[in-house]
Short mmCIF file of C-alpha atoms in Angstrom, two decimals:
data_model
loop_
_atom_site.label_atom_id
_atom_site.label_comp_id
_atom_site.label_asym_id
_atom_site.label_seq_id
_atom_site.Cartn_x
_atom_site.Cartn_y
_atom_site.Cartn_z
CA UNK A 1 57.03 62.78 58.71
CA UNK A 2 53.70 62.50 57.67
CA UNK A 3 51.34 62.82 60.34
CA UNK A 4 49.87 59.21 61.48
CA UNK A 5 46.52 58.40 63.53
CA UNK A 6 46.46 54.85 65.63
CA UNK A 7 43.47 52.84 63.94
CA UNK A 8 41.27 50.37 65.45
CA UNK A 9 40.19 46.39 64.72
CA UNK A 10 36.67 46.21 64.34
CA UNK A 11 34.49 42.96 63.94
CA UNK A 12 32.39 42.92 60.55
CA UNK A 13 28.85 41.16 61.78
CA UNK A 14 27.03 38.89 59.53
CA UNK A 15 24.70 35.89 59.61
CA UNK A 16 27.02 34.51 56.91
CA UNK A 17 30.24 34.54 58.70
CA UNK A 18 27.94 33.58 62.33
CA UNK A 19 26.52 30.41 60.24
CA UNK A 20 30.46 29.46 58.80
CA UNK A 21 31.82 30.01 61.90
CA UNK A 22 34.46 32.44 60.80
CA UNK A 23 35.03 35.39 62.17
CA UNK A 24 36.12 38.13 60.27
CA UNK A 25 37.83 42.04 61.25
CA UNK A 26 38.93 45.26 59.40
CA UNK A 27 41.62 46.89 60.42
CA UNK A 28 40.13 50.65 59.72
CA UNK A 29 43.26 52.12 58.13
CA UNK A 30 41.05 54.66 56.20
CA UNK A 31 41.08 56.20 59.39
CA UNK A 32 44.98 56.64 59.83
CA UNK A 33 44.87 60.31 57.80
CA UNK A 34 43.00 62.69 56.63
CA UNK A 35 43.86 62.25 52.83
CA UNK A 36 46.78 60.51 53.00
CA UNK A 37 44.50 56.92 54.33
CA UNK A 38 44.87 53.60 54.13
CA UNK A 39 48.01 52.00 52.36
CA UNK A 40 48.92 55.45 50.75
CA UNK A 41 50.62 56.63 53.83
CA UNK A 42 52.68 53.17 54.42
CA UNK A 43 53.56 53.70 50.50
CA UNK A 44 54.67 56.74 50.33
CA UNK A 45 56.62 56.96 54.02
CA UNK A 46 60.33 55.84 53.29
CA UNK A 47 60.08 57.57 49.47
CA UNK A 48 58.81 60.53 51.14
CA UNK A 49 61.77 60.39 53.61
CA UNK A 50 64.32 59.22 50.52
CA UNK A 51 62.97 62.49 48.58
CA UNK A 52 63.74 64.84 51.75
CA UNK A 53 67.48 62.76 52.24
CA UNK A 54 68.07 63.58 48.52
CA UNK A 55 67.27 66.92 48.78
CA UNK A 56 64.20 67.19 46.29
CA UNK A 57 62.24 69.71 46.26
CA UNK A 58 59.29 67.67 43.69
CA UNK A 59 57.48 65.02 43.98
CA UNK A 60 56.54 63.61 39.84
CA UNK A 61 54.12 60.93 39.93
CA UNK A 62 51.90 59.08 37.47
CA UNK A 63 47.97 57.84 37.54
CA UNK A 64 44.54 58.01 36.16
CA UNK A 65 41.81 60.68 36.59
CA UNK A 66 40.60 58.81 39.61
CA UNK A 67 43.72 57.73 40.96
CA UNK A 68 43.75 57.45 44.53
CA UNK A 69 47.43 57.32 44.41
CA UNK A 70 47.83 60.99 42.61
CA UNK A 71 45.03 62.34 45.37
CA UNK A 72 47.18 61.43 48.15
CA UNK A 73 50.85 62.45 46.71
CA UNK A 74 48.92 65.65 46.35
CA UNK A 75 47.94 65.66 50.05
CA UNK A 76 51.85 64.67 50.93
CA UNK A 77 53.57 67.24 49.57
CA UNK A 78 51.16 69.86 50.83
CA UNK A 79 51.66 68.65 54.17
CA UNK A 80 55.36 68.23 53.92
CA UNK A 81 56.18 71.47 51.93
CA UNK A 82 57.28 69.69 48.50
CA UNK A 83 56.17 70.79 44.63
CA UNK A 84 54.09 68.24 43.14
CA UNK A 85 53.39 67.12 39.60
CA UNK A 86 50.95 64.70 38.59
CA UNK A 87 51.36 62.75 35.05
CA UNK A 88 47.42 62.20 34.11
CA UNK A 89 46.59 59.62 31.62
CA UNK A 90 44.21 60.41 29.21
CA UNK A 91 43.23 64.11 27.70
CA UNK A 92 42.17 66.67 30.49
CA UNK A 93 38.15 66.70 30.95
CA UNK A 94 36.57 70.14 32.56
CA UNK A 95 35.85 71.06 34.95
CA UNK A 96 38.30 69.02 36.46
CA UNK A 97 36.41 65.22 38.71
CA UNK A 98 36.81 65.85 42.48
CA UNK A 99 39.90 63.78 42.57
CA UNK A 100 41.99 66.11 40.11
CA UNK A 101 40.32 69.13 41.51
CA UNK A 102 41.42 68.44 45.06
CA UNK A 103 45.10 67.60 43.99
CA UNK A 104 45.10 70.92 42.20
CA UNK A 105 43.86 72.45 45.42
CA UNK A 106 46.91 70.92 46.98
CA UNK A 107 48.90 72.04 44.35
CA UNK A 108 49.71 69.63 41.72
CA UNK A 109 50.70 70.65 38.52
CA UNK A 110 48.96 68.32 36.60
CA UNK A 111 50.27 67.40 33.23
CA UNK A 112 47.83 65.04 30.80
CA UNK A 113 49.09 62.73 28.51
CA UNK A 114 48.22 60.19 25.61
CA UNK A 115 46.95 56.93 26.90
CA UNK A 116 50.12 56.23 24.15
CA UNK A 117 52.29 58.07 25.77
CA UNK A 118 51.38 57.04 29.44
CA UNK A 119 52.16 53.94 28.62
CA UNK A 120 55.70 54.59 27.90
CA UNK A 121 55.56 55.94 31.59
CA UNK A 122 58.60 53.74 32.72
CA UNK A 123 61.01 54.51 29.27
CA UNK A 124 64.19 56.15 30.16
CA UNK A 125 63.51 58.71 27.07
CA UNK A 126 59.83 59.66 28.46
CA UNK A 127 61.14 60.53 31.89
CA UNK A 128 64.03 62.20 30.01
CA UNK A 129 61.53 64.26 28.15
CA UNK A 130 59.81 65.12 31.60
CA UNK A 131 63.13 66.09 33.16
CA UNK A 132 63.60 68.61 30.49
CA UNK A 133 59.92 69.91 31.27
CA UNK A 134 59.71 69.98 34.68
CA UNK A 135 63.32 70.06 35.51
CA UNK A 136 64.89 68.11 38.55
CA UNK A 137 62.34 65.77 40.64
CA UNK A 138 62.10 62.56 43.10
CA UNK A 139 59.71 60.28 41.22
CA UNK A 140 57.08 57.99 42.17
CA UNK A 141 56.04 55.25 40.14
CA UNK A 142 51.89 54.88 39.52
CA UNK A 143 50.70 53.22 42.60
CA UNK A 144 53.25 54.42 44.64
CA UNK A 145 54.78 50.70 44.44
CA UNK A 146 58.71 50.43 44.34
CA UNK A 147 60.84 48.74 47.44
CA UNK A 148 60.56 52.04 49.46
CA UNK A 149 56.90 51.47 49.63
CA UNK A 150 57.32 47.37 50.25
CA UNK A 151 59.51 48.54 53.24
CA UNK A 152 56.68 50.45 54.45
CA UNK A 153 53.98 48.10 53.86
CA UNK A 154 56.59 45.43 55.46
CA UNK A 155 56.76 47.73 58.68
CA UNK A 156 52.80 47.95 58.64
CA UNK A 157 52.73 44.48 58.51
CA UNK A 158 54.71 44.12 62.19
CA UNK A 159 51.90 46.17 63.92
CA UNK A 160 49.16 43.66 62.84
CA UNK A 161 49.81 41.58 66.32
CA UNK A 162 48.74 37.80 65.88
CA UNK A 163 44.98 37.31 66.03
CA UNK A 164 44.38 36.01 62.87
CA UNK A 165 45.01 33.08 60.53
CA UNK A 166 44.17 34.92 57.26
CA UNK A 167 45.02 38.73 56.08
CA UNK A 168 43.09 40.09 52.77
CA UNK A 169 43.49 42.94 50.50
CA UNK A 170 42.28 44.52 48.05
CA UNK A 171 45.13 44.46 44.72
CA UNK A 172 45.75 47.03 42.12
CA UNK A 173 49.40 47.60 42.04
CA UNK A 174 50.32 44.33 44.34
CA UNK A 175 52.73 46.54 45.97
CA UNK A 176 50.93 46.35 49.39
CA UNK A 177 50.04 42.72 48.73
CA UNK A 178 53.89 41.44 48.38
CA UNK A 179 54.81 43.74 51.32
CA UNK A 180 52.37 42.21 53.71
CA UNK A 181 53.57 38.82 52.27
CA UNK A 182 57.51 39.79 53.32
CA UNK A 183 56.42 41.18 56.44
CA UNK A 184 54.10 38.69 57.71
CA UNK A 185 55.06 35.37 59.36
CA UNK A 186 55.23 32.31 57.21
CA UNK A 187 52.39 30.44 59.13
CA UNK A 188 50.31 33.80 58.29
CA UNK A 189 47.59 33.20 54.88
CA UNK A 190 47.89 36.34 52.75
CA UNK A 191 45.03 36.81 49.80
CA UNK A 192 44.44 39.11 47.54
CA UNK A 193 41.82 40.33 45.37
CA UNK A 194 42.58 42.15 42.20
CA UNK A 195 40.29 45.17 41.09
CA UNK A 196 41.72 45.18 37.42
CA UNK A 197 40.34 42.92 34.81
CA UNK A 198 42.77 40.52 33.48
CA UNK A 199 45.06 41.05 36.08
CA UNK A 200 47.05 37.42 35.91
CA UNK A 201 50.09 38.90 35.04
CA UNK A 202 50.12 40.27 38.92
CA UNK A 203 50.78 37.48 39.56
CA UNK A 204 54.65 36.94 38.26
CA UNK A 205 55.28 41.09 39.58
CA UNK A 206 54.53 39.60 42.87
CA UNK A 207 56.42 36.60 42.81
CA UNK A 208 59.34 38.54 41.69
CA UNK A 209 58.83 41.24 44.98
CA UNK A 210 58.64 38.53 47.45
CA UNK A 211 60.76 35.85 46.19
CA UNK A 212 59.90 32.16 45.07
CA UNK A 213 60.23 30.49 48.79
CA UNK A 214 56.90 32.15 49.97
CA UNK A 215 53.88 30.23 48.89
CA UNK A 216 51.84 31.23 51.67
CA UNK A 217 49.79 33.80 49.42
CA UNK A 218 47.17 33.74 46.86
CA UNK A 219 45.57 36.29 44.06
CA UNK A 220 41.99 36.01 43.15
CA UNK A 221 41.22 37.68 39.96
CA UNK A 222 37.52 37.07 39.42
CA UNK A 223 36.49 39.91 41.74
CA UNK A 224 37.20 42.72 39.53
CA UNK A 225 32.93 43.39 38.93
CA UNK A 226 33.98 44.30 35.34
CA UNK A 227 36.97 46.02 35.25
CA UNK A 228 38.89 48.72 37.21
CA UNK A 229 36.40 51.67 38.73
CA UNK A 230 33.65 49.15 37.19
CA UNK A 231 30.66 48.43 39.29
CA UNK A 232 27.38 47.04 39.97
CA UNK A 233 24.20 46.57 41.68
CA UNK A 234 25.86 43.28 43.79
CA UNK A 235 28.20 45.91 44.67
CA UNK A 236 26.31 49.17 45.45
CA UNK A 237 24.06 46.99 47.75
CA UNK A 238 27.32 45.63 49.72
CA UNK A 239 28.38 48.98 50.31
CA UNK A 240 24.99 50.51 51.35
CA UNK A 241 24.89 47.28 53.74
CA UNK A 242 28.28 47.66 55.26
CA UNK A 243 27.61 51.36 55.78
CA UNK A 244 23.91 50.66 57.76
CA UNK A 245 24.99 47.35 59.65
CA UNK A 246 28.26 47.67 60.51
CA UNK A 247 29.04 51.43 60.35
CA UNK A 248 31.90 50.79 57.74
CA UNK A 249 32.58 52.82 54.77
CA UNK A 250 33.69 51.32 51.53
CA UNK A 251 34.70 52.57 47.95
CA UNK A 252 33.68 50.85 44.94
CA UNK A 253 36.96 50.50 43.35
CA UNK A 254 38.99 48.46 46.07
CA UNK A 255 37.69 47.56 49.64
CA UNK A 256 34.25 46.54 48.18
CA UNK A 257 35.43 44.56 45.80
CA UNK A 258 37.80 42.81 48.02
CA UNK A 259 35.53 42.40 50.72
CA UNK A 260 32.72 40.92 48.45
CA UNK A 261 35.33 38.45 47.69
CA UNK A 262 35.55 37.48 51.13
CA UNK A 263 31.70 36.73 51.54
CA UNK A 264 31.93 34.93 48.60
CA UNK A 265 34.82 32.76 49.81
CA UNK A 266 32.97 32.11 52.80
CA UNK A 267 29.51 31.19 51.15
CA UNK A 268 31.33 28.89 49.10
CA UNK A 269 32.92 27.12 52.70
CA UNK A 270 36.62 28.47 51.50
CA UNK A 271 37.31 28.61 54.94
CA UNK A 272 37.59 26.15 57.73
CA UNK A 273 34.99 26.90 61.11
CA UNK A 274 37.44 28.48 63.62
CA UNK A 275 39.23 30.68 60.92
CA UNK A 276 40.21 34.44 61.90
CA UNK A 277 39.76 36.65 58.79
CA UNK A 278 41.54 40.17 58.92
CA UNK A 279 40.78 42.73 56.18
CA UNK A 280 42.79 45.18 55.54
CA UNK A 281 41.14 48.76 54.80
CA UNK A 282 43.00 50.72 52.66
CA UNK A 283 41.53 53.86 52.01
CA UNK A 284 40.00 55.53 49.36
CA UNK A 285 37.13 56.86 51.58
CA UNK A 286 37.65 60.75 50.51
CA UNK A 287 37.27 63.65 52.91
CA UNK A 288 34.99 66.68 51.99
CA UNK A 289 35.99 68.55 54.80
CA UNK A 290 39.04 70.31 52.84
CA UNK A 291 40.80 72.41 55.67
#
């Protein structure tokens, strides 16, 4: 078992929210491991339990250069004792981006592919091909979203307690999403906000996850700030903000995004006076201290 630190709520303070009469609170998952943080560690619990049940001694998962996903596998299976492959998209780049260079410390074999060939990632005669390679492993899928990882996000979703009318995320995969839709109660408003650029198509993955008798959800897919690891000034200044007012860290590619969306919902009186926003943190904030 992956080890787990209890995280706080904290209260985000604004004149914004003050003025709307919303109140709105993070629950500070970042802080709930080392490298493992966030929604990683409720992802990866029951497939890192399955992979132990079965027996495996590798863990073969799939991302980007940046991947938080591939970082924390990395972190996993140092801490637990397993091999680890990573399946890189794109051609390697030297010397290796802190990300790749900290999995590799953990050590990942990493393995770069074709963006062609990545995206035949989920074709019985690519993982065929990487059986013969790498010879027997448990895999992950990219993200780290299958139903082992809903039934972790699911059990996440039980600790949340009932002092809120809303819960908001941050979506790349919508794995974490649909499993705080499944494990939330039906009075509970779930939104997400999608860091990928044309990410409609989320939208049917997630209805198929959670079923078509939950409609108590919503994805927003204007939020993106250009595309996936995309930025900008709105959002450098949100995060520089956040860190100085309210002592909370945020990455560029998820939480800020999603929680820009939520000041934007509110300027735009989204919300009704009274509401109780929670925001979910979920990681991404990477340590430098590399015991």
């Amino acid at each position: 078992m992956l080890s787990y630190t209890p995280t706080p709520f904290q209260h985000v303070h604004d004149p914004l929210f003050e003025k709307a009469g919303v109140r709105v609170s993070v629950k500070r998952e970042d802080l709930n491991h080392p490298f493992v943080s966030g929604n990683k560690w409720w992802k990866l619990k029951y497939n890192l339990a399955e992979a132990k049940k079965l027996g495996k001694k590798t863990l073969l998962t799939f991302g980007g250069a940046f991947s938080n996903h591939v970082y924390a596998t990395a972190a996993a299976a140092h801490e637990l004792g397993f091999k680890s492959i990573g399946i890189i998209r794109g051609e390697e780049t030297l010397p290796l981006n802190p990300t790749l260079a900290f999995a590799r410390s953990r050590g990942m074999k990493l393995h770069n592919v074709t963006r062609a060939e990545y995206r035949t990632k989920n074709e019985p005669e690519f993982i065929k091909k990487l059986t013969e390679r790498f010879g027997d492993f448990y895999l992950i899928p990219e993200g780290g979203t299958n139903e082992l990882a809903l039934k972790g996000v699911e059990e996440f979703a039980t600790t949340l307690g009932d002092d809120f009318d809303y819960v908001c995320c941050a979506v790349g995969t919508g794995g974490t999403l649909a499993g705080l839709i499944r494990g939330l109660p039906a009075e509970k408003n779930i939104l997400g906000f999608a860091v990928l650029k044309g990410a409609g198509f989320l939208q049917g993955e997630i209805e198929t996850w959670v079923g078509p008798h939950r409609s108590n959800w919503q994805l927003y897919t204007d939020y993106h700030f250009g595309g996936y690891g995309k930025t900008s000034e709105q959002l450098e200044t949100l995060i520089k903000n956040q860190s100085a007012k309210n002592n909370l860290p945020l990455e560029r590619v998820y939480t800020a995004k999603a929680l820009a969306g939520i000041f934007d919902l509110v300027a735009t009186e989204r919300f009704e006076r009274g509401s109780r926003l929670l925001f979910i943190h979920t990681g991404g904030i990477r340590n430098t201290n590399k015991p």
